[in-house]
Amino acid sequence: MAVEKMALAKAINESLRRALETDPKVLVMGEDVGKLGGVFRVTDGLQKDFGESRVIDTPLAESGIVGTAIGLALRGYRPVVEIQFDGFVFPAYDQIVTQLAKMHARSLGKVKLPVVVRIPYGGGIGAVEHHSESPEALFAHVSGLKVVSPSNAGDAYWMMQQAIQSDDPVIFFEPKRRYWDKAEVNTEAIPGPLHKARVVREGTDLTLVAYGPMVKLCQEVADAAAEEGRSLEILDLRSVSPLDFDSIQASVEKTRRLVVVHEAPVFFGSGAEIAARITERCFYHLEAPVLRVGGYHAPYPPARLEEEYLPGLDRVLDAVDRSLAY
Amino acid sequence: MTVESTAARTTRRSAGTTGGTAGKRTTAKSTAAKKPAAAKKSPSGEPELVQLLTPEGKRVKSAAYDKYVTGITPEDLRGLYRDMVLTRRFDAEATSLQRQGELGLWASLLGQEAAQIGSGRATREDDYVFPTYREHGVAWCRGVDPTNLLGMFRGVNNGGWDPNSNNFHLYTIVIGSQTLHATGYAMGVAKDGADSAVIAYFGDGASSQGDVAESFTFSAVYNAPVVFFCQNNQWAISEPTERQTRVPLYQRAQGYGFPGVRVDGNDVLACLAVTRWALERARGGEGPTLVEAYTYRMGAHTTSDDPSKYRADEEREAWEAKDPILRLRRYLEASNHADEGFFAELEAESEALGKRVREAVRAMPDPDHFAIFENVYADGHALVDEERAQFAAYQASFADGEGA
Ligand SMILES: Cc1ncc(C[n+]2csc(CCOP(=O)(O)OP(=O)(O)O)c2C)c(N)n1
């Protein structure tokens, strides 16, 4: 069967399995990815089937993980590394920003670094600090990196294939609170381009733009709005860098209103970039300023406050109301 | 993982007070071999380390370290025992509170009581402690109310105690970061001409982090009065120590130019003696020391972890025979330093602590929603003020809606 319902984590597992099977140069690396199968079990069973030289438990050192992955890539391998949680990518940030992102340019295109950095990200799972953050803007700001985030199992499966096949480094943000959500995965589909946004739902009154964990929330928002007679269009960006501005523009030209939703802090976030560009591109189409819903300019709060911090149904609906009120 | 291979992971002996710095050994070549060096065993088959109490509770002599515990009285020994028992009780209570949904997560110290109480009791009031996230026993020694440790695990705060009231820094989740803070703090102590010392805790997994290597470099170069206390509990989540290092960890110190010692981490007396020695070196201007407390994490890494995926039950059973609390109890009983009455009283005290912890956790209020915006900046920030105001207006809009 080419179409199967599976959880998002399982879809990534299947995708990694396929990559390991089809390309002997693909490696999976990270802390606890072997016997344990990763703390979220995304790499479950891979070491058993592909051995310790393909699925590598690394020392507890993120700079080391990314730095050696760069070396392996220089030698012709295609490492897929796991950073255990969002907040732990920072020891590796130097390697990612100063080396991984820049080497292709510095070598005048001679060197390619097909490295995928997988990062479970975002909140909503009641974790302690540094386990719930959304640092995608910090990476999108850096040229030389691609930054993507699937929102469902089917996309996760194919986007991982495409990320591994990409000759550029890809920061692959996995929405950890959606790991257990099931969706259909067609392992024989011909996927669209990695960076193309997807219209999740058509609508006429307002466009909601989201990616990763917030796409599901936007679907709930659109359902709730529909009960009030409002027709919302939802765009799942799938990629934060590059950003598919054409798809957003097309949608905004139709609905004339845009609300961007992400978990990361709004200030200097990806919504700011979207708002600025769309204002530029669609100035005469817009009936309202582009609004953003996201986190505050404050540290990610302790678990008992995260529901206040994270965008929820009401906060997005509130923004929808404000936009429609213009 | 069998008992043999656990013992086999440990190789070289610590050499008295200068530990791994002796430099006479011919280990460099063998460790440079392609495969991880087949670890040498001592004649007994056990790792060789500083030990003052055997697992059977027998007092053994140590020419180098006995002098650090000569003045110890039966009362002191009972105190160490009490500390370990109460810390274990606190830990067990937290574990069950997690299972009951009162805590989001718990990192248990089960099995590491001797390493923590021994080293913690070696510190002086004016010393400063930089823990990771499992140092509940050290916190106890520093006089931090154990219920204060639970806030972050319950999810009501991200730390929640004033590090300066007990010279016990906040827990650090990002692995290894605090070793640099400890080093910098120690550099400050030295600059001030003070004679206190600093101690930094971390795990065997953390030893792989660049920050830890950098803290070794800085502390050595600036001769900082800091003790690096590595609790080698054999595992970093699912990865055994040999996934982090090919030489016994205490030997790392040699390459940085300061002594390293391996101590039996399940022997509270030895941990006390070795840490006192290391802290005295620091106070005396002799610079950093690395202490590797060779111990075992008896439970899961945290309550989210499932050790059955990666380790065999027999390994834990073998370590249970070296239980730090049992060991001291045997010694106390054999030497008539404690009677039935003491143990019974302690049991009652332990029950009371358990009850107090349960009640305190259940009574812990959820934080005020506006806490999100508190203490983001010391000087304040216009954007935070603006977002707080928006948040307030938004909250108020619900109240209006409900009223209407
Ligand atoms: C920089 C960083 N990477 C990964 C993690 C996730 N993590 C938390 S604890 C841990 C293992 C730590 O092992 P060790 O240092 O031996 O200490 P132990 O928990 O065994 O006491 C890992 C990988 C983290 N907290 N920080």
PDB file of N, CA and C in Angstrom, chain A residues 71-129:
ATOM      1  N   GLY A  71      32.131  17.965   8.241  1.00  0.00           N
ATOM      2  CA  GLY A  71      33.281  17.215   7.730  1.00  0.00           C
ATOM      3  C   GLY A  71      32.858  16.000   6.934  1.00  0.00           C
ATOM      4  N   LEU A  72      31.877  15.279   7.438  1.00  0.00           N
ATOM      5  CA  LEU A  72      31.374  14.105   6.714  1.00  0.00           C
ATOM      6  C   LEU A  72      30.782  14.512   5.370  1.00  0.00           C
ATOM      7  N   ALA A  73      30.083  15.629   5.363  1.00  0.00           N
ATOM      8  CA  ALA A  73      29.515  16.109   4.101  1.00  0.00           C
ATOM      9  C   ALA A  73      30.625  16.502   3.123  1.00  0.00           C
ATOM     10  N   LEU A  74      31.688  17.098   3.637  1.00  0.00           N
ATOM     11  CA  LEU A  74      32.825  17.452   2.778  1.00  0.00           C
ATOM     12  C   LEU A  74      33.410  16.192   2.138  1.00  0.00           C
ATOM     13  N   ARG A  75      33.243  15.077   2.831  1.00  0.00           N
ATOM     14  CA  ARG A  75      33.769  13.804   2.356  1.00  0.00           C
ATOM     15  C   ARG A  75      32.735  13.045   1.513  1.00  0.00           C
ATOM     16  N   GLY A  76      31.600  13.639   1.246  1.00  0.00           N
ATOM     17  CA  GLY A  76      30.645  13.004   0.341  1.00  0.00           C
ATOM     18  C   GLY A  76      29.446  12.340   1.010  1.00  0.00           C
ATOM     19  N   TYR A  77      29.345  12.444   2.327  1.00  0.00           N
ATOM     20  CA  TYR A  77      28.196  11.852   3.009  1.00  0.00           C
ATOM     21  C   TYR A  77      27.047  12.850   3.086  1.00  0.00           C
ATOM     22  N   ARG A  78      25.888  12.342   3.430  1.00  0.00           N
ATOM     23  CA  ARG A  78      24.706  13.195   3.590  1.00  0.00           C
ATOM     24  C   ARG A  78      24.141  12.974   4.992  1.00  0.00           C
ATOM     25  N   PRO A  79      24.732  13.669   5.964  1.00  0.00           N
ATOM     26  CA  PRO A  79      24.295  13.450   7.343  1.00  0.00           C
ATOM     27  C   PRO A  79      22.952  14.118   7.652  1.00  0.00           C
ATOM     28  N   VAL A  80      22.150  13.387   8.382  1.00  0.00           N
ATOM     29  CA  VAL A  80      20.914  13.948   8.937  1.00  0.00           C
ATOM     30  C   VAL A  80      21.108  13.929  10.447  1.00  0.00           C
ATOM     31  N   VAL A  81      21.307  15.099  11.035  1.00  0.00           N
ATOM     32  CA  VAL A  81      21.610  15.106  12.459  1.00  0.00           C
ATOM     33  C   VAL A  81      20.387  15.516  13.267  1.00  0.00           C
ATOM     34  N   GLU A  82      20.303  14.960  14.454  1.00  0.00           N
ATOM     35  CA  GLU A  82      19.202  15.320  15.353  1.00  0.00           C
ATOM     36  C   GLU A  82      19.736  16.172  16.492  1.00  0.00           C
ATOM     37  N   ILE A  83      19.091  17.300  16.708  1.00  0.00           N
ATOM     38  CA  ILE A  83      19.319  18.092  17.924  1.00  0.00           C
ATOM     39  C   ILE A  83      18.144  17.723  18.823  1.00  0.00           C
ATOM     40  N   GLN A  84      18.446  17.343  20.070  1.00  0.00           N
ATOM     41  CA  GLN A  84      17.398  16.690  20.861  1.00  0.00           C
ATOM     42  C   GLN A  84      16.176  17.585  21.111  1.00  0.00           C
ATOM     43  N   PHE A  85      16.432  18.848  21.387  1.00  0.00           N
ATOM     44  CA  PHE A  85      15.344  19.811  21.604  1.00  0.00           C
ATOM     45  C   PHE A  85      15.800  21.172  21.079  1.00  0.00           C
ATOM     46  N   ASP A  86      14.817  22.001  20.747  1.00  0.00           N
ATOM     47  CA  ASP A  86      15.090  23.341  20.217  1.00  0.00           C
ATOM     48  C   ASP A  86      16.148  24.120  20.990  1.00  0.00           C
ATOM     49  N   GLY A  87      15.998  24.148  22.320  1.00  0.00           N
ATOM     50  CA  GLY A  87      16.880  24.985  23.130  1.00  0.00           C
ATOM     51  C   GLY A  87      18.321  24.503  23.162  1.00  0.00           C
ATOM     52  N   PHE A  88      18.567  23.310  22.640  1.00  0.00           N
ATOM     53  CA  PHE A  88      19.928  22.775  22.703  1.00  0.00           C
ATOM     54  C   PHE A  88      20.674  22.924  21.390  1.00  0.00           C
ATOM     55  N   VAL A  89      20.082  23.666  20.464  1.00  0.00           N
ATOM     56  CA  VAL A  89      20.772  23.870  19.192  1.00  0.00           C
ATOM     57  C   VAL A  89      21.852  24.953  19.342  1.00  0.00           C
ATOM     58  N   PHE A  90      21.744  25.727  20.427  1.00  0.00           N
ATOM     59  CA  PHE A  90      22.646  26.876  20.503  1.00  0.00           C
ATOM     60  C   PHE A  90      24.124  26.534  20.674  1.00  0.00           C
ATOM     61  N   PRO A  91      24.482  25.488  21.383  1.00  0.00           N
ATOM     62  CA  PRO A  91      25.910  25.124  21.361  1.00  0.00           C
ATOM     63  C   PRO A  91      26.405  24.861  19.934  1.00  0.00           C
ATOM     64  N   ALA A  92      25.496  24.498  19.029  1.00  0.00           N
ATOM     65  CA  ALA A  92      25.875  24.235  17.641  1.00  0.00           C
ATOM     66  C   ALA A  92      25.657  25.445  16.740  1.00  0.00           C
ATOM     67  N   TYR A  93      25.134  26.502  17.309  1.00  0.00           N
ATOM     68  CA  TYR A  93      24.736  27.652  16.481  1.00  0.00           C
ATOM     69  C   TYR A  93      25.938  28.237  15.731  1.00  0.00           C
ATOM     70  N   ASP A  94      27.065  28.292  16.403  1.00  0.00           N
ATOM     71  CA  ASP A  94      28.275  28.803  15.754  1.00  0.00           C
ATOM     72  C   ASP A  94      28.597  27.969  14.507  1.00  0.00           C
ATOM     73  N   GLN A  95      28.635  26.669  14.653  1.00  0.00           N
ATOM     74  CA  GLN A  95      28.947  25.803  13.505  1.00  0.00           C
ATOM     75  C   GLN A  95      27.916  26.003  12.385  1.00  0.00           C
ATOM     76  N   ILE A  96      26.655  26.125  12.772  1.00  0.00           N
ATOM     77  CA  ILE A  96      25.606  26.252  11.755  1.00  0.00           C
ATOM     78  C   ILE A  96      25.712  27.594  11.030  1.00  0.00           C
ATOM     79  N   VAL A  97      25.917  28.643  11.798  1.00  0.00           N
ATOM     80  CA  VAL A  97      25.845  29.985  11.222  1.00  0.00           C
ATOM     81  C   VAL A  97      27.147  30.374  10.526  1.00  0.00           C
ATOM     82  N   THR A  98      28.260  30.076  11.168  1.00  0.00           N
ATOM     83  CA  THR A  98      29.531  30.554  10.586  1.00  0.00           C
ATOM     84  C   THR A  98      30.121  29.557   9.590  1.00  0.00           C
ATOM     85  N   GLN A  99      29.745  28.288   9.669  1.00  0.00           N
ATOM     86  CA  GLN A  99      30.367  27.285   8.808  1.00  0.00           C
ATOM     87  C   GLN A  99      29.369  26.657   7.836  1.00  0.00           C
ATOM     88  N   LEU A 100      28.376  25.977   8.407  1.00  0.00           N
ATOM     89  CA  LEU A 100      27.425  25.251   7.561  1.00  0.00           C
ATOM     90  C   LEU A 100      26.774  26.181   6.523  1.00  0.00           C
ATOM     91  N   ALA A 101      26.392  27.348   6.970  1.00  0.00           N
ATOM     92  CA  ALA A 101      25.672  28.268   6.083  1.00  0.00           C
ATOM     93  C   ALA A 101      26.583  28.926   5.038  1.00  0.00           C
ATOM     94  N   LYS A 102      27.848  29.055   5.353  1.00  0.00           N
ATOM     95  CA  LYS A 102      28.690  29.928   4.532  1.00  0.00           C
ATOM     96  C   LYS A 102      29.671  29.211   3.604  1.00  0.00           C
ATOM     97  N   MET A 103      29.887  27.932   3.819  1.00  0.00           N
ATOM     98  CA  MET A 103      30.996  27.285   3.127  1.00  0.00           C
ATOM     99  C   MET A 103      30.813  27.209   1.609  1.00  0.00           C
ATOM    100  N   HIS A 104      29.554  27.056   1.210  1.00  0.00           N
ATOM    101  CA  HIS A 104      29.289  26.992  -0.228  1.00  0.00           C
ATOM    102  C   HIS A 104      29.722  28.297  -0.902  1.00  0.00           C
ATOM    103  N   ALA A 105      29.351  29.405  -0.290  1.00  0.00           N
ATOM    104  CA  ALA A 105      29.722  30.710  -0.864  1.00  0.00           C
ATOM    105  C   ALA A 105      31.225  30.937  -0.805  1.00  0.00           C
ATOM    106  N   ARG A 106      31.816  30.585   0.329  1.00  0.00           N
ATOM    107  CA  ARG A 106      33.258  30.830   0.484  1.00  0.00           C
ATOM    108  C   ARG A 106      34.082  30.028  -0.510  1.00  0.00           C
ATOM    109  N   SER A 107      33.552  28.850  -0.887  1.00  0.00           N
ATOM    110  CA  SER A 107      34.296  28.017  -1.838  1.00  0.00           C
ATOM    111  C   SER A 107      33.934  28.373  -3.281  1.00  0.00           C
ATOM    112  N   LEU A 108      33.251  29.480  -3.450  1.00  0.00           N
ATOM    113  CA  LEU A 108      32.780  29.900  -4.777  1.00  0.00           C
ATOM    114  C   LEU A 108      31.977  28.785  -5.434  1.00  0.00           C
ATOM    115  N   GLY A 109      31.199  28.086  -4.611  1.00  0.00           N
ATOM    116  CA  GLY A 109      30.304  27.061  -5.138  1.00  0.00           C
ATOM    117  C   GLY A 109      30.941  25.691  -5.304  1.00  0.00           C
ATOM    118  N   LYS A 110      32.209  25.568  -4.968  1.00  0.00           N
ATOM    119  CA  LYS A 110      32.875  24.265  -5.162  1.00  0.00           C
ATOM    120  C   LYS A 110      32.417  23.237  -4.116  1.00  0.00           C
ATOM    121  N   VAL A 111      32.099  23.732  -2.942  1.00  0.00           N
ATOM    122  CA  VAL A 111      31.749  22.831  -1.844  1.00  0.00           C
ATOM    123  C   VAL A 111      30.241  22.844  -1.626  1.00  0.00           C
ATOM    124  N   LYS A 112      29.682  21.631  -1.520  1.00  0.00           N
ATOM    125  CA  LYS A 112      28.254  21.552  -1.182  1.00  0.00           C
ATOM    126  C   LYS A 112      28.125  20.865   0.167  1.00  0.00           C
ATOM    127  N   LEU A 113      27.194  21.338   0.954  1.00  0.00           N
ATOM    128  CA  LEU A 113      27.021  20.745   2.278  1.00  0.00           C
ATOM    129  C   LEU A 113      25.583  20.248   2.456  1.00  0.00           C
ATOM    130  N   PRO A 114      25.329  19.036   1.971  1.00  0.00           N
ATOM    131  CA  PRO A 114      23.975  18.484   2.099  1.00  0.00           C
ATOM    132  C   PRO A 114      23.734  17.919   3.489  1.00  0.00           C
ATOM    133  N   VAL A 115      23.601  18.805   4.450  1.00  0.00           N
ATOM    134  CA  VAL A 115      23.391  18.397   5.846  1.00  0.00           C
ATOM    135  C   VAL A 115      21.970  18.788   6.244  1.00  0.00           C
ATOM    136  N   VAL A 116      21.266  17.880   6.850  1.00  0.00           N
ATOM    137  CA  VAL A 116      19.950  18.208   7.409  1.00  0.00           C
ATOM    138  C   VAL A 116      20.079  18.243   8.925  1.00  0.00           C
ATOM    139  N   VAL A 117      19.630  19.338   9.517  1.00  0.00           N
ATOM    140  CA  VAL A 117      19.622  19.446  10.981  1.00  0.00           C
ATOM    141  C   VAL A 117      18.173  19.355  11.442  1.00  0.00           C
ATOM    142  N   ARG A 118      17.833  18.237  12.046  1.00  0.00           N
ATOM    143  CA  ARG A 118      16.457  18.047  12.534  1.00  0.00           C
ATOM    144  C   ARG A 118      16.321  18.625  13.937  1.00  0.00           C
ATOM    145  N   ILE A 119      15.300  19.434  14.147  1.00  0.00           N
ATOM    146  CA  ILE A 119      15.095  20.023  15.473  1.00  0.00           C
ATOM    147  C   ILE A 119      13.621  19.903  15.870  1.00  0.00           C
ATOM    148  N   PRO A 120      13.316  19.062  16.859  1.00  0.00           N
ATOM    149  CA  PRO A 120      11.947  19.084  17.413  1.00  0.00           C
ATOM    150  C   PRO A 120      11.736  20.432  18.079  1.00  0.00           C
ATOM    151  N   TYR A 121      10.670  21.146  17.708  1.00  0.00           N
ATOM    152  CA  TYR A 121      10.544  22.508  18.237  1.00  0.00           C
ATOM    153  C   TYR A 121       9.131  22.836  18.658  1.00  0.00           C
ATOM    154  N   GLY A 122       9.043  23.945  19.387  1.00  0.00           N
ATOM    155  CA  GLY A 122       7.741  24.460  19.784  1.00  0.00           C
ATOM    156  C   GLY A 122       7.250  23.908  21.109  1.00  0.00           C
ATOM    157  N   GLY A 123       6.172  24.528  21.594  1.00  0.00           N
ATOM    158  CA  GLY A 123       5.684  24.217  22.931  1.00  0.00           C
ATOM    159  C   GLY A 123       4.434  23.360  22.941  1.00  0.00           C
ATOM    160  N   GLY A 124       3.742  23.464  24.074  1.00  0.00           N
ATOM    161  CA  GLY A 124       2.471  22.763  24.183  1.00  0.00           C
ATOM    162  C   GLY A 124       2.576  21.356  24.726  1.00  0.00           C
ATOM    163  N   ILE A 125       3.777  20.977  25.207  1.00  0.00           N
ATOM    164  CA  ILE A 125       3.882  19.628  25.770  1.00  0.00           C
ATOM    165  C   ILE A 125       4.205  19.654  27.262  1.00  0.00           C
ATOM    166  N   GLY A 126       4.141  20.839  27.868  1.00  0.00           N
ATOM    167  CA  GLY A 126       4.322  20.916  29.330  1.00  0.00           C
ATOM    168  C   GLY A 126       5.738  20.634  29.789  1.00  0.00           C
ATOM    169  N   ALA A 127       6.730  21.012  28.998  1.00  0.00           N
ATOM    170  CA  ALA A 127       8.113  20.677  29.337  1.00  0.00           C
ATOM    171  C   ALA A 127       8.765  21.743  30.212  1.00  0.00           C
ATOM    172  N   VAL A 128       9.967  21.426  30.706  1.00  0.00           N
ATOM    173  CA  VAL A 128      10.748  22.430  31.431  1.00  0.00           C
ATOM    174  C   VAL A 128      11.443  23.348  30.418  1.00  0.00           C
ATOM    175  N   GLU A 129      12.139  24.359  30.938  1.00  0.00           N
ATOM    176  CA  GLU A 129      12.650  25.391  30.027  1.00  0.00           C
ATOM    177  C   GLU A 129      13.653  24.837  29.001  1.00  0.00           C
TER     178      GLU A 129
END
